[in-house]
CSV table of C-alpha atoms in Angstrom, one decimal:
chain,number,residue,atom,x,y,z
C,1,MET,CA,1.6,-10.0,-8.8
C,2,ILE,CA,3.8,-10.0,-5.6
C,3,ALA,CA,3.0,-13.5,-5.0
C,4,GLU,CA,4.0,-14.2,-8.8
C,5,LEU,CA,7.4,-12.6,-8.2
C,6,LEU,CA,7.6,-14.3,-5.4
C,7,GLY,CA,7.4,-17.6,-6.6
C,8,ILE,CA,4.1,-18.5,-4.5
C,9,PRO,CA,2.3,-21.1,-5.9
C,10,ALA,CA,-1.3,-19.9,-7.7
C,11,GLU,CA,-3.1,-22.1,-5.0
C,12,ASP,CA,-1.8,-21.0,-2.1
C,13,ARG,CA,-2.7,-17.1,-3.1
C,14,PRO,CA,-5.8,-16.9,-1.3
C,15,MET,CA,-4.4,-17.8,1.7
C,16,PHE,CA,-2.2,-14.6,1.6
C,17,GLY,CA,-5.4,-12.9,0.5
C,18,ARG,CA,-6.8,-13.6,3.9
C,19,TRP,CA,-3.6,-13.3,5.7
C,20,ALA,CA,-3.9,-9.8,4.3
C,21,ASP,CA,-7.3,-9.2,5.0
C,22,SER,CA,-7.0,-10.2,8.9
C,23,LEU,CA,-4.1,-7.8,9.5
C,24,VAL,CA,-5.8,-4.8,8.1
C,25,ALA,CA,-9.5,-5.4,9.2
C,26,PRO,CA,-10.5,-3.0,11.8
C,27,GLU,CA,-9.9,-4.6,15.0
C,28,SER,CA,-6.6,-5.1,13.8
C,29,GLN,CA,-5.5,-2.0,12.5
C,30,THR,CA,-3.5,1.0,14.4
C,31,SER,CA,-6.1,2.6,17.0
C,32,PHE,CA,-3.3,3.9,19.1
C,33,ILE,CA,-4.6,2.1,22.1
C,34,PRO,CA,-2.7,-1.0,23.2
C,35,ASN,CA,-5.6,-4.2,22.8
C,36,GLU,CA,-4.4,-7.3,24.0
C,37,ASP,CA,-6.9,-9.8,22.5
C,38,ARG,CA,-6.2,-7.8,18.7
C,39,THR,CA,-2.2,-8.3,19.5
C,40,LYS,CA,-2.9,-11.9,20.0
C,41,ALA,CA,-5.1,-12.3,17.2
C,42,MET,CA,-2.6,-10.9,14.9
C,43,ALA,CA,0.1,-12.9,16.5
C,44,VAL,CA,-1.6,-16.0,15.1
C,45,VAL,CA,-2.0,-14.5,11.9
C,46,MET,CA,1.7,-13.8,11.5
C,47,ARG,CA,2.7,-17.1,13.4
C,48,GLU,CA,0.6,-19.0,10.3
C,49,MET,CA,2.3,-17.0,7.7
C,50,ASN,CA,5.6,-17.0,9.0
C,51,ALA,CA,5.8,-20.4,8.6
C,52,TYR,CA,4.5,-20.8,5.4
C,53,CYS,CA,7.2,-18.6,4.6
C,54,LEU,CA,9.8,-20.8,5.9
C,55,GLU,CA,8.9,-23.6,4.1
C,56,HIS,CA,8.6,-21.6,0.9
C,57,ILE,CA,12.1,-20.7,1.6
C,58,ARG,CA,13.3,-23.9,2.5
C,59,ARG,CA,12.2,-25.0,-0.6
C,60,ARG,CA,13.7,-22.6,-2.7
C,61,ARG,CA,17.2,-23.3,-0.9
C,62,ALA,CA,17.1,-26.7,-1.6
C,63,ALA,CA,15.7,-25.7,-5.7
C,64,PRO,CA,16.4,-22.8,-6.9
C,65,SER,CA,14.0,-21.3,-9.2
C,66,GLN,CA,14.1,-18.0,-10.9
C,67,ASP,CA,11.8,-16.0,-8.5
C,68,LEU,CA,12.6,-13.2,-6.0
C,69,VAL,CA,12.7,-15.9,-3.1
C,70,SER,CA,15.3,-18.0,-4.9
C,71,LYS,CA,17.6,-14.7,-5.5
C,72,LEU,CA,16.9,-13.6,-1.8
C,73,VAL,CA,18.1,-17.1,-0.7
C,74,ALA,CA,21.2,-16.8,-3.0
C,75,ALA,CA,22.1,-13.0,-2.5
C,76,GLU,CA,25.6,-12.8,-1.3
C,77,VAL,CA,27.8,-9.1,0.0
C,78,ASP,CA,31.3,-9.5,1.3
C,79,GLY,CA,30.7,-13.2,2.4
C,80,GLN,CA,27.5,-12.7,3.9
C,81,ARG,CA,24.0,-14.0,3.3
C,82,LEU,CA,20.8,-13.5,4.7
C,83,ASP,CA,19.3,-15.6,7.3
C,84,ASP,CA,15.6,-16.9,7.3
C,85,ASP,CA,13.9,-14.6,9.3
C,86,GLU,CA,15.4,-11.6,7.3
C,87,ILE,CA,13.9,-13.3,4.2
C,88,ILE,CA,10.7,-13.7,6.2
C,89,GLY,CA,10.5,-10.5,7.1
C,90,PHE,CA,11.0,-9.5,3.5
C,91,VAL,CA,8.8,-11.6,2.0
C,92,GLY,CA,6.0,-11.0,4.4
C,93,LEU,CA,6.7,-7.0,4.1
C,94,LEU,CA,6.1,-7.5,0.4
C,95,LEU,CA,2.9,-9.1,0.4
C,96,LEU,CA,1.3,-7.6,2.9
C,97,ALA,CA,2.5,-3.8,2.0
C,98,GLY,CA,2.6,-4.7,-1.9
C,99,HIS,CA,-1.1,-5.9,-1.8
C,100,ILE,CA,-3.3,-3.5,0.6
C,101,THR,CA,-2.0,-0.3,-0.2
C,102,THR,CA,-2.1,-0.8,-4.2
C,103,THR,CA,-5.5,-2.3,-4.1
C,104,ALA,CA,-6.6,0.8,-2.2
C,105,LEU,CA,-4.8,2.8,-4.5
C,106,LEU,CA,-6.9,1.6,-7.5
C,107,THR,CA,-10.1,1.8,-4.9
C,108,ASN,CA,-9.6,5.6,-4.5
C,109,VAL,CA,-8.7,6.3,-8.0
C,110,ILE,CA,-12.4,4.6,-9.0
C,111,LEU,CA,-13.9,6.9,-6.0
C,112,CYS,CA,-11.8,10.1,-7.2
C,113,LEU,CA,-13.0,9.3,-11.1
C,114,ASP,CA,-16.9,9.0,-9.2
C,115,GLU,CA,-16.5,12.0,-7.8
C,116,PHE,CA,-15.0,14.4,-10.5
C,117,PRO,CA,-16.4,12.6,-13.8
C,118,ASP,CA,-15.5,15.4,-16.0
C,119,ILE,CA,-11.7,14.0,-15.1
C,120,ALA,CA,-12.6,10.2,-16.1
C,121,ALA,CA,-13.9,12.1,-19.4
C,122,ALA,CA,-10.5,13.8,-19.7
C,123,LEU,CA,-8.7,10.8,-19.3
C,124,ARG,CA,-10.8,9.0,-22.0
C,125,ALA,CA,-9.9,11.3,-24.3
C,126,ASP,CA,-6.5,11.6,-23.4
C,127,PRO,CA,-4.8,8.5,-21.5
C,128,SER,CA,-1.8,9.8,-21.4
C,129,ALA,CA,-2.6,12.0,-18.6
C,130,LEU,CA,-3.0,9.1,-16.4
C,131,PRO,CA,0.4,8.9,-14.2
C,132,GLY,CA,-0.2,12.0,-13.3
C,133,ALA,CA,-3.7,11.4,-12.0
C,134,ILE,CA,-2.4,8.7,-10.3
C,135,GLU,CA,0.1,10.9,-8.4
C,136,GLU,CA,-3.0,13.2,-7.4
C,137,VAL,CA,-4.8,10.6,-6.4
C,138,LEU,CA,-1.8,8.9,-4.2
C,139,ARG,CA,-1.7,12.9,-2.4
C,140,PHE,CA,-5.8,13.8,-2.7
C,141,ARG,CA,-6.3,9.6,-0.9
C,142,THR,CA,-3.3,8.8,0.9
C,143,PRO,CA,-3.7,4.9,0.9
C,144,LEU,CA,-1.7,4.8,4.0
C,145,ALA,CA,-2.5,8.0,6.2
C,146,PRO,CA,-0.2,7.1,9.2
C,147,SER,CA,3.5,6.5,9.5
C,148,MET,CA,5.1,5.5,12.8
C,149,ARG,CA,8.8,6.1,13.6
C,150,ARG,CA,10.7,5.8,16.6
C,151,THR,CA,13.4,9.0,17.9
C,152,THR,CA,17.0,7.4,18.6
C,153,ARG,CA,18.1,10.4,20.0
C,154,GLU,CA,16.3,13.9,21.3
C,155,VAL,CA,15.1,15.8,18.6
C,156,ARG,CA,13.5,18.8,18.5
C,157,VAL,CA,10.0,19.3,16.2
C,158,GLY,CA,8.7,22.7,16.0
C,159,GLU,CA,8.2,24.0,19.6
C,160,HIS,CA,8.4,20.8,21.1
C,161,THR,CA,11.3,18.6,22.1
C,162,VAL,CA,11.0,14.7,21.8
C,163,PRO,CA,13.2,12.7,23.9
C,164,ALA,CA,14.8,9.7,22.7
C,165,GLY,CA,13.0,6.2,22.0
C,166,ARG,CA,9.3,7.9,22.2
C,167,ILE,CA,7.0,6.8,19.0
C,168,LEU,CA,6.0,9.3,16.8
C,169,LEU,CA,3.0,9.2,14.3
C,170,ALA,CA,3.4,11.2,11.0
C,171,TRP,CA,-0.1,11.7,9.7
C,172,LEU,CA,1.0,11.3,5.7
C,173,ALA,CA,-2.5,12.8,4.8
C,174,SER,CA,-2.0,16.0,6.6
C,175,ALA,CA,1.2,16.5,4.8
C,176,ASN,CA,-0.2,15.9,1.6
C,177,ARG,CA,-2.5,18.7,2.0
C,178,ASP,CA,0.0,21.0,3.4
C,179,GLU,CA,-1.0,24.4,2.0
C,180,ARG,CA,2.7,25.8,2.2
C,181,GLN,CA,4.1,22.9,0.0
C,182,PHE,CA,0.6,22.3,-2.4
C,183,THR,CA,-1.1,25.4,-3.9
C,184,ALA,CA,-4.9,25.1,-3.5
C,185,PRO,CA,-4.4,21.9,-1.6
C,186,ASP,CA,-8.2,20.5,-1.4
C,187,THR,CA,-8.1,20.5,-5.2
C,188,PHE,CA,-8.2,17.7,-7.3
C,189,ASP,CA,-5.8,18.5,-10.1
C,190,ILE,CA,-4.4,16.1,-12.3
C,191,HIS,CA,-2.0,18.2,-14.1
C,192,ARG,CA,-0.3,19.3,-10.4
C,193,ALA,CA,3.4,20.0,-11.4
C,194,PRO,CA,5.4,19.2,-9.3
C,195,ASN,CA,3.2,16.8,-7.0
C,196,PRO,CA,6.0,16.5,-3.5
C,197,HIS,CA,3.6,14.2,-1.8
C,198,LEU,CA,4.6,11.5,0.5
C,199,SER,CA,2.2,8.9,-0.1
C,200,LEU,CA,5.4,6.6,-0.8
C,201,GLY,CA,7.5,7.9,1.5
C,202,HIS,CA,10.8,10.0,1.2
C,203,GLY,CA,15.0,9.3,1.2
C,204,ILE,CA,15.8,6.4,2.0
C,205,HIS,CA,12.3,5.4,2.8
C,206,PHE,CA,11.1,6.0,0.1
C,207,CYS,CA,8.7,2.6,-1.0
C,208,LEU,CA,10.5,-0.3,-2.6
C,209,GLY,CA,7.5,-1.2,-4.7
C,210,ALA,CA,6.8,2.2,-6.1
C,211,PRO,CA,7.1,1.4,-10.1
C,212,LEU,CA,5.1,-1.8,-9.5
C,213,ALA,CA,2.6,0.1,-8.0
C,214,ARG,CA,2.0,2.6,-10.6
C,215,LEU,CA,2.5,0.4,-13.6
C,216,GLU,CA,-0.5,-2.0,-11.8
C,217,VAL,CA,-2.9,0.4,-11.4
C,218,ARG,CA,-2.1,2.7,-14.9
C,219,ILE,CA,-2.7,-0.6,-16.4
C,220,ALA,CA,-6.2,-1.5,-14.6
C,221,VAL,CA,-7.3,2.1,-14.7
C,222,GLU,CA,-6.7,1.9,-18.7
C,223,LYS,CA,-8.4,-1.2,-19.2
C,224,MET,CA,-11.4,-0.2,-17.4
C,225,LEU,CA,-11.7,3.1,-19.0
C,226,GLY,CA,-11.0,1.4,-22.2
C,227,ARG,CA,-14.0,-1.1,-21.5
C,228,TRP,CA,-16.7,0.8,-19.9
C,229,SER,CA,-17.9,3.8,-21.2
C,230,GLY,CA,-19.9,4.7,-17.9
C,231,ILE,CA,-18.3,3.7,-14.2
C,232,ALA,CA,-20.2,4.6,-11.2
C,233,VAL,CA,-19.7,3.8,-7.6
C,234,ALA,CA,-22.8,2.3,-6.4
C,235,ASP,CA,-24.6,1.5,-3.0
C,236,GLY,CA,-23.1,-0.6,-0.3
C,237,VAL,CA,-19.4,0.8,-0.3
C,238,GLU,CA,-17.4,-0.5,2.3
C,239,TYR,CA,-14.4,1.0,3.5
C,240,HIS,CA,-11.1,0.4,5.5
C,241,ASP,CA,-10.6,1.8,9.0
C,242,ALA,CA,-8.7,5.0,7.7
C,243,ARG,CA,-6.8,5.0,10.7
C,244,GLY,CA,-4.7,2.6,8.8
C,245,ILE,CA,-5.7,2.0,5.5
C,246,VAL,CA,-7.6,4.9,3.5
C,247,GLY,CA,-9.6,3.1,0.7
C,248,ALA,CA,-12.4,0.8,-0.1
C,249,LYS,CA,-12.2,-3.1,1.2
C,250,LYS,CA,-15.5,-3.8,-1.1
C,251,LEU,CA,-16.4,-1.2,-3.8
C,252,PRO,CA,-19.5,-2.5,-6.0
C,253,LEU,CA,-19.6,-0.5,-9.4
C,254,ARG,CA,-22.5,0.2,-11.8
C,255,LEU,CA,-21.2,0.0,-15.6
C,256,ARG,CA,-21.6,0.7,-18.9
C,257,TRP,CA,-20.2,-0.8,-21.5
C,258,ALA,CA,-17.8,1.0,-24.2
């Protein structure tokens, strides 16, 4: 879907899948310990992806279409336009962040419905409850658990003073189980309201693609629940490294047709 919005040709989309998989592979994910080999491997993938994006941007400058890249090329504010590096960064962020986190969310929905079969039955009986269920999955199985920020000035956090220029790691999965914000935080409750989870960010850092991710997952789960009367997780599940992405990268299922 992201590739479609950006105008990426269908035959090139497998490349982006390969690049995304490489950048979130266990050896590439955040371990919070510097690793020169991992950094070099990621740099190779990023150079390859950036070169492709630059060529795509240049094609759209020469022959605009109706896609998002063409609109970014033409966008202008106070006489200023985005340069190629800015658009490359934007395109790369959309392709990776919009792809990996949404697929992880979808697997997390299925994992939760497998763990709580009574909720799966309730959603089949009342699909209108699905948006609330998706929000609770976002809280209960946070797809992107860590969020890094660099301090721009000295700041006080609880009992600690953090100097300017330091990297802070906020663990969103922990915030989403904060008993000061959530009643019975370890309970999976699809009717939880309000549900102020931080899985999609907050304030000016709120996820740009949140409406699309919610829509994609809702449509996919609605179709799955309507097509199959039974969905069970089979043996052989493979997970992403939870220090980066929380979710399954391989999710075998046992299905029973409705």
